[in-house]
């Protein structure tokens, strides 16, 4: 009986934590459905409307949120693709070849990921102004490498390290070049890992706030900054901000649902070594 009571208490605690964790999302949904005249006068009793979403997606407030949304897609996908092109060979090389200072080089790369963005934003702003990269897609894709590239290299390095080298050695004995062994043997075996790390890199790039806040103004501005535009003016439009925030989570969510089969395998790949 005592174990049953403890089990019920544990289940109740999990339910309470689940409600607590999801309450902010539920509150955002409620805010996004509230009309402007009931925004501050009621909590849960209101007349739901989709006008907030129509306003956000229709540019009736003079804020081109749809363009910001497209900008986020372009720079996030571009940053992930470029990081994969550069990071996968780098991760493979770091897993297969060790030399003096290789670990220091890898930790230096990792330090770019954990260094506070505010420590580099001022020199980057000056450089971008001088090079004409301010408020451009190229500039945003370039700077987001500080976010995505270390993540991809470090995670994929462990995937390649878990692969037995004998597979590639057998391919080399069959006449494959090292490049062919990488593309035809090693790379197909880590596809689940590539899917998982691509999703993580996309989410980090999509959610980045500091870089687009300082290094863009209008043309390449992303949703993380653009959603705050509805808070300006004499009366903040919290319902529009909530609607914009909920719209902005759709691409990462759809991507996660699309590749969930590979995501589960990728996150568990190499957890138990043979």
Short mmCIF file of C-alpha atoms in Angstrom, two decimals:
data_model
loop_
_atom_site.label_atom_id
_atom_site.label_comp_id
_atom_site.label_asym_id
_atom_site.label_seq_id
_atom_site.Cartn_x
_atom_site.Cartn_y
_atom_site.Cartn_z
CA UNK A 1 0.00 0.00 0.00
CA UNK A 2 2.83 2.36 0.84
CA UNK A 3 4.48 1.78 -2.53
CA UNK A 4 1.16 2.42 -4.29
CA UNK A 5 0.69 5.73 -2.47
CA UNK A 6 4.25 6.76 -3.33
CA UNK A 7 3.58 5.87 -6.95
CA UNK A 8 0.46 8.04 -6.97
CA UNK A 9 2.35 10.93 -5.43
CA UNK A 10 5.12 10.56 -8.01
CA UNK A 11 2.56 10.55 -10.84
CA UNK A 12 0.81 13.60 -9.38
CA UNK A 13 4.15 15.41 -9.12
CA UNK A 14 4.91 14.61 -12.76
CA UNK A 15 1.49 15.89 -13.85
CA UNK A 16 1.97 19.10 -11.87
CA UNK A 17 5.40 19.61 -13.42
CA UNK A 18 3.96 18.90 -16.89
CA UNK A 19 1.26 21.55 -16.35
CA UNK A 20 3.83 23.98 -14.98
CA UNK A 21 6.17 23.45 -17.95
CA UNK A 22 3.41 23.84 -20.56
CA UNK A 23 1.64 26.79 -18.92
CA UNK A 24 3.79 29.46 -20.65
CA UNK A 25 2.97 27.92 -24.04
CA UNK A 26 -0.73 27.76 -23.16
CA UNK A 27 -0.60 31.38 -22.03
CA UNK A 28 1.01 32.39 -25.34
CA UNK A 29 -1.80 30.64 -27.21
CA UNK A 30 -4.40 32.43 -25.08
CA UNK A 31 -2.73 35.80 -25.69
CA UNK A 32 -2.55 35.22 -29.43
CA UNK A 33 -6.29 34.50 -29.58
CA UNK A 34 -7.37 37.53 -27.55
CA UNK A 35 -8.87 40.56 -29.29
CA UNK A 36 -7.20 43.89 -28.59
CA UNK A 37 -10.06 45.25 -26.48
CA UNK A 38 -9.94 42.23 -24.12
CA UNK A 39 -6.18 41.99 -23.88
CA UNK A 40 -5.84 43.56 -20.42
CA UNK A 41 -9.39 43.24 -19.08
CA UNK A 42 -9.75 39.45 -18.89
CA UNK A 43 -7.67 36.34 -18.23
CA UNK A 44 -9.40 33.19 -19.43
CA UNK A 45 -12.86 34.47 -20.36
CA UNK A 46 -12.70 36.15 -23.77
CA UNK A 47 -13.96 35.87 -27.34
CA UNK A 48 -11.24 34.02 -29.28
CA UNK A 49 -10.29 35.42 -32.66
CA UNK A 50 -7.66 34.79 -35.33
CA UNK A 51 -7.28 38.50 -36.09
CA UNK A 52 -3.86 38.51 -34.42
CA UNK A 53 -2.55 35.90 -36.85
CA UNK A 54 -4.15 37.69 -39.81
CA UNK A 55 -2.47 40.93 -38.75
CA UNK A 56 0.93 39.31 -38.28
CA UNK A 57 0.82 37.45 -41.59
CA UNK A 58 -0.91 40.24 -43.50
CA UNK A 59 1.48 43.13 -42.76
CA UNK A 60 -1.41 45.40 -41.75
CA UNK A 61 0.68 46.96 -38.95
CA UNK A 62 3.43 48.02 -41.33
CA UNK A 63 5.76 45.32 -39.98
CA UNK A 64 6.85 42.83 -42.71
CA UNK A 65 6.85 39.79 -40.45
CA UNK A 66 6.49 37.38 -43.39
CA UNK A 67 9.71 38.77 -44.86
CA UNK A 68 11.42 38.35 -41.49
CA UNK A 69 10.16 34.76 -41.46
CA UNK A 70 11.62 34.11 -44.92
CA UNK A 71 14.88 35.77 -43.84
CA UNK A 72 15.14 33.36 -40.91
CA UNK A 73 14.59 30.39 -43.20
CA UNK A 74 17.22 31.59 -45.65
CA UNK A 75 19.95 32.38 -43.13
CA UNK A 76 19.28 29.35 -40.91
CA UNK A 77 19.24 26.85 -43.77
CA UNK A 78 22.24 28.56 -45.36
CA UNK A 79 24.20 28.46 -42.10
CA UNK A 80 23.43 24.76 -41.53
CA UNK A 81 24.29 23.75 -45.11
CA UNK A 82 27.58 25.66 -45.05
CA UNK A 83 28.44 24.20 -41.64
CA UNK A 84 27.74 20.68 -42.90
CA UNK A 85 29.91 21.20 -46.00
CA UNK A 86 32.81 22.42 -43.87
CA UNK A 87 32.13 20.58 -40.62
CA UNK A 88 31.62 16.99 -41.78
CA UNK A 89 35.08 16.63 -43.37
CA UNK A 90 36.61 18.47 -40.41
CA UNK A 91 34.87 16.14 -37.94
CA UNK A 92 35.98 13.08 -39.90
CA UNK A 93 39.57 14.29 -40.07
CA UNK A 94 39.68 15.10 -36.36
CA UNK A 95 38.31 11.64 -35.51
CA UNK A 96 40.75 9.74 -37.74
CA UNK A 97 44.00 11.73 -37.52
CA UNK A 98 45.66 12.97 -34.36
CA UNK A 99 48.70 15.23 -34.29
CA UNK A 100 50.43 17.48 -31.81
CA UNK A 101 48.04 20.26 -30.88
CA UNK A 102 44.97 18.64 -32.46
CA UNK A 103 43.06 18.60 -29.17
CA UNK A 104 43.97 22.22 -28.52
CA UNK A 105 42.69 23.10 -31.98
CA UNK A 106 39.39 21.34 -31.30
CA UNK A 107 38.95 23.04 -27.95
CA UNK A 108 39.69 26.40 -29.58
CA UNK A 109 36.90 25.69 -32.07
CA UNK A 110 34.58 24.70 -29.23
CA UNK A 111 35.39 27.91 -27.37
CA UNK A 112 33.77 29.87 -30.21
CA UNK A 113 30.47 28.17 -29.33
CA UNK A 114 30.62 28.89 -25.61
CA UNK A 115 32.11 32.38 -25.75
CA UNK A 116 29.49 35.07 -24.98
CA UNK A 117 28.27 36.63 -28.20
CA UNK A 118 28.50 40.11 -26.69
CA UNK A 119 32.29 39.76 -26.47
CA UNK A 120 32.64 39.66 -30.27
CA UNK A 121 29.64 41.66 -31.44
CA UNK A 122 31.34 45.10 -31.40
CA UNK A 123 34.35 44.15 -33.58
CA UNK A 124 32.01 42.17 -35.84
CA UNK A 125 29.76 45.21 -36.21
CA UNK A 126 32.74 47.37 -37.22
CA UNK A 127 34.00 44.74 -39.68
CA UNK A 128 30.57 44.27 -41.20
CA UNK A 129 30.20 48.00 -41.74
CA UNK A 130 33.61 48.17 -43.44
CA UNK A 131 33.08 45.07 -45.61
CA UNK A 132 29.50 45.86 -46.63
CA UNK A 133 28.10 42.77 -44.92
CA UNK A 134 25.80 44.60 -42.54
CA UNK A 135 22.14 43.64 -42.99
CA UNK A 136 22.88 41.01 -45.67
CA UNK A 137 22.14 37.31 -46.01
CA UNK A 138 25.82 36.54 -46.59
CA UNK A 139 26.78 38.37 -43.41
CA UNK A 140 24.23 36.52 -41.31
CA UNK A 141 25.12 33.09 -42.74
CA UNK A 142 28.77 33.84 -42.10
CA UNK A 143 28.35 34.98 -38.49
CA UNK A 144 26.04 32.08 -37.63
CA UNK A 145 28.98 29.75 -38.29
CA UNK A 146 30.11 30.73 -34.80
CA UNK A 147 26.92 29.04 -33.56
CA UNK A 148 26.49 26.05 -35.87
CA UNK A 149 29.97 24.98 -37.01
CA UNK A 150 31.48 24.08 -33.57
CA UNK A 151 28.31 22.18 -32.70
CA UNK A 152 28.41 20.11 -35.89
CA UNK A 153 32.14 19.40 -35.74
CA UNK A 154 32.15 18.28 -32.11
CA UNK A 155 29.03 16.12 -32.27
CA UNK A 156 29.87 14.51 -35.61
CA UNK A 157 33.42 13.88 -34.44
CA UNK A 158 32.08 11.45 -31.84
CA UNK A 159 29.92 9.71 -34.47
CA UNK A 160 32.88 9.16 -36.79
CA UNK A 161 35.05 8.05 -33.85
CA UNK A 162 32.49 5.34 -33.03
CA UNK A 163 32.83 3.86 -36.52
CA UNK A 164 35.40 1.10 -36.72
CA UNK A 165 38.31 2.12 -39.00
CA UNK A 166 38.39 -1.38 -40.49
CA UNK A 167 35.40 -0.50 -42.68
CA UNK A 168 37.30 2.28 -44.41
CA UNK A 169 40.50 0.20 -44.55
CA UNK A 170 38.59 -2.54 -46.36
CA UNK A 171 37.31 0.04 -48.84
CA UNK A 172 40.85 1.31 -49.40
CA UNK A 173 42.02 -2.24 -50.07
CA UNK A 174 39.24 -2.56 -52.67
CA UNK A 175 40.70 0.39 -54.56
CA UNK A 176 38.72 3.27 -53.05
CA UNK A 177 40.46 6.57 -52.47
CA UNK A 178 40.24 8.18 -49.05
CA UNK A 179 37.70 10.64 -50.45
CA UNK A 180 35.56 7.82 -51.85
CA UNK A 181 35.79 5.93 -48.56
CA UNK A 182 34.53 9.03 -46.75
CA UNK A 183 31.58 9.64 -49.07
CA UNK A 184 30.58 6.04 -49.82
CA UNK A 185 31.39 4.26 -46.56
CA UNK A 186 31.67 6.57 -43.56
CA UNK A 187 29.10 9.21 -44.46
CA UNK A 188 26.15 6.85 -45.15
CA UNK A 189 26.70 5.14 -41.79
CA UNK A 190 26.27 8.38 -39.84
CA UNK A 191 23.15 9.66 -41.63
CA UNK A 192 21.05 9.52 -38.42
CA UNK A 193 23.69 11.61 -36.69
CA UNK A 194 23.71 14.12 -39.53
CA UNK A 195 19.92 14.45 -39.27
CA UNK A 196 20.07 14.98 -35.51
CA UNK A 197 22.91 17.50 -35.57
CA UNK A 198 21.34 19.37 -38.51
CA UNK A 199 18.14 19.83 -36.52
CA UNK A 200 20.03 21.04 -33.45
CA UNK A 201 22.13 23.43 -35.53
CA UNK A 202 19.01 24.75 -37.29
CA UNK A 203 17.28 25.40 -33.96
CA UNK A 204 20.31 27.25 -32.57
CA UNK A 205 20.61 29.33 -35.74
CA UNK A 206 16.87 30.03 -35.88
CA UNK A 207 16.71 31.10 -32.21
CA UNK A 208 19.78 33.34 -32.28
CA UNK A 209 18.91 36.83 -31.15
CA UNK A 210 22.06 38.88 -30.53
CA UNK A 211 23.60 38.64 -34.00
CA UNK A 212 20.49 39.66 -36.00
CA UNK A 213 19.72 42.35 -33.42
CA UNK A 214 23.06 44.10 -33.93
CA UNK A 215 24.12 43.06 -37.43
CA UNK A 216 20.81 43.65 -39.27
CA UNK A 217 18.36 46.51 -39.52
CA UNK A 218 15.63 45.59 -41.99
CA UNK A 219 16.58 43.62 -45.11
CA UNK A 220 18.03 40.54 -43.35
CA UNK A 221 16.24 40.85 -40.00
CA UNK A 222 14.96 37.56 -38.56
CA UNK A 223 11.83 36.58 -36.66
CA UNK A 224 13.53 36.61 -33.26
CA UNK A 225 14.03 40.35 -33.60
CA UNK A 226 11.06 41.06 -35.84
CA UNK A 227 8.57 39.65 -33.33
CA UNK A 228 9.59 42.35 -30.86
CA UNK A 229 8.53 45.04 -33.33
CA UNK A 230 4.94 44.59 -32.16
CA UNK A 231 5.95 45.71 -28.65
CA UNK A 232 6.82 49.21 -29.82
CA UNK A 233 4.57 52.21 -29.72
CA UNK A 234 2.50 53.72 -26.94
CA UNK A 235 0.62 50.48 -26.28
CA UNK A 236 2.43 47.13 -26.64
CA UNK A 237 0.49 44.64 -28.74
CA UNK A 238 1.09 41.48 -26.71
CA UNK A 239 -1.43 39.47 -28.71
CA UNK A 240 0.46 40.16 -31.94
CA UNK A 241 3.79 39.37 -30.31
CA UNK A 242 2.40 36.07 -29.04
CA UNK A 243 1.00 35.22 -32.47
CA UNK A 244 4.33 36.04 -34.11
CA UNK A 245 6.21 33.92 -31.58
CA UNK A 246 3.92 30.93 -32.15
CA UNK A 247 4.22 31.25 -35.93
CA UNK A 248 8.01 31.35 -35.60
CA UNK A 249 8.16 27.94 -33.88
CA UNK A 250 6.48 26.17 -36.80
CA UNK A 251 9.60 25.46 -38.97
CA UNK A 252 11.70 23.80 -36.21
CA UNK A 253 8.65 21.81 -35.10
CA UNK A 254 7.83 20.61 -38.61
CA UNK A 255 11.48 19.75 -39.23
CA UNK A 256 11.63 17.73 -36.02
CA UNK A 257 8.46 15.83 -36.93
CA UNK A 258 9.75 15.19 -40.45
CA UNK A 259 13.07 13.67 -39.40
CA UNK A 260 12.00 12.18 -36.08
CA UNK A 261 12.80 8.66 -37.32
CA UNK A 262 16.41 9.66 -37.91
CA UNK A 263 16.45 11.95 -34.88
CA UNK A 264 15.83 9.15 -32.36
CA UNK A 265 18.47 6.93 -33.97
CA UNK A 266 20.89 9.83 -34.24
CA UNK A 267 20.61 10.88 -30.61
CA UNK A 268 21.15 7.31 -29.44
CA UNK A 269 23.83 6.40 -32.00
CA UNK A 270 27.05 5.37 -30.36
CA UNK A 271 25.58 5.42 -26.86
CA UNK A 272 26.72 1.81 -26.36
CA UNK A 273 30.02 0.91 -28.00
CA UNK A 274 30.55 -2.59 -29.26
#
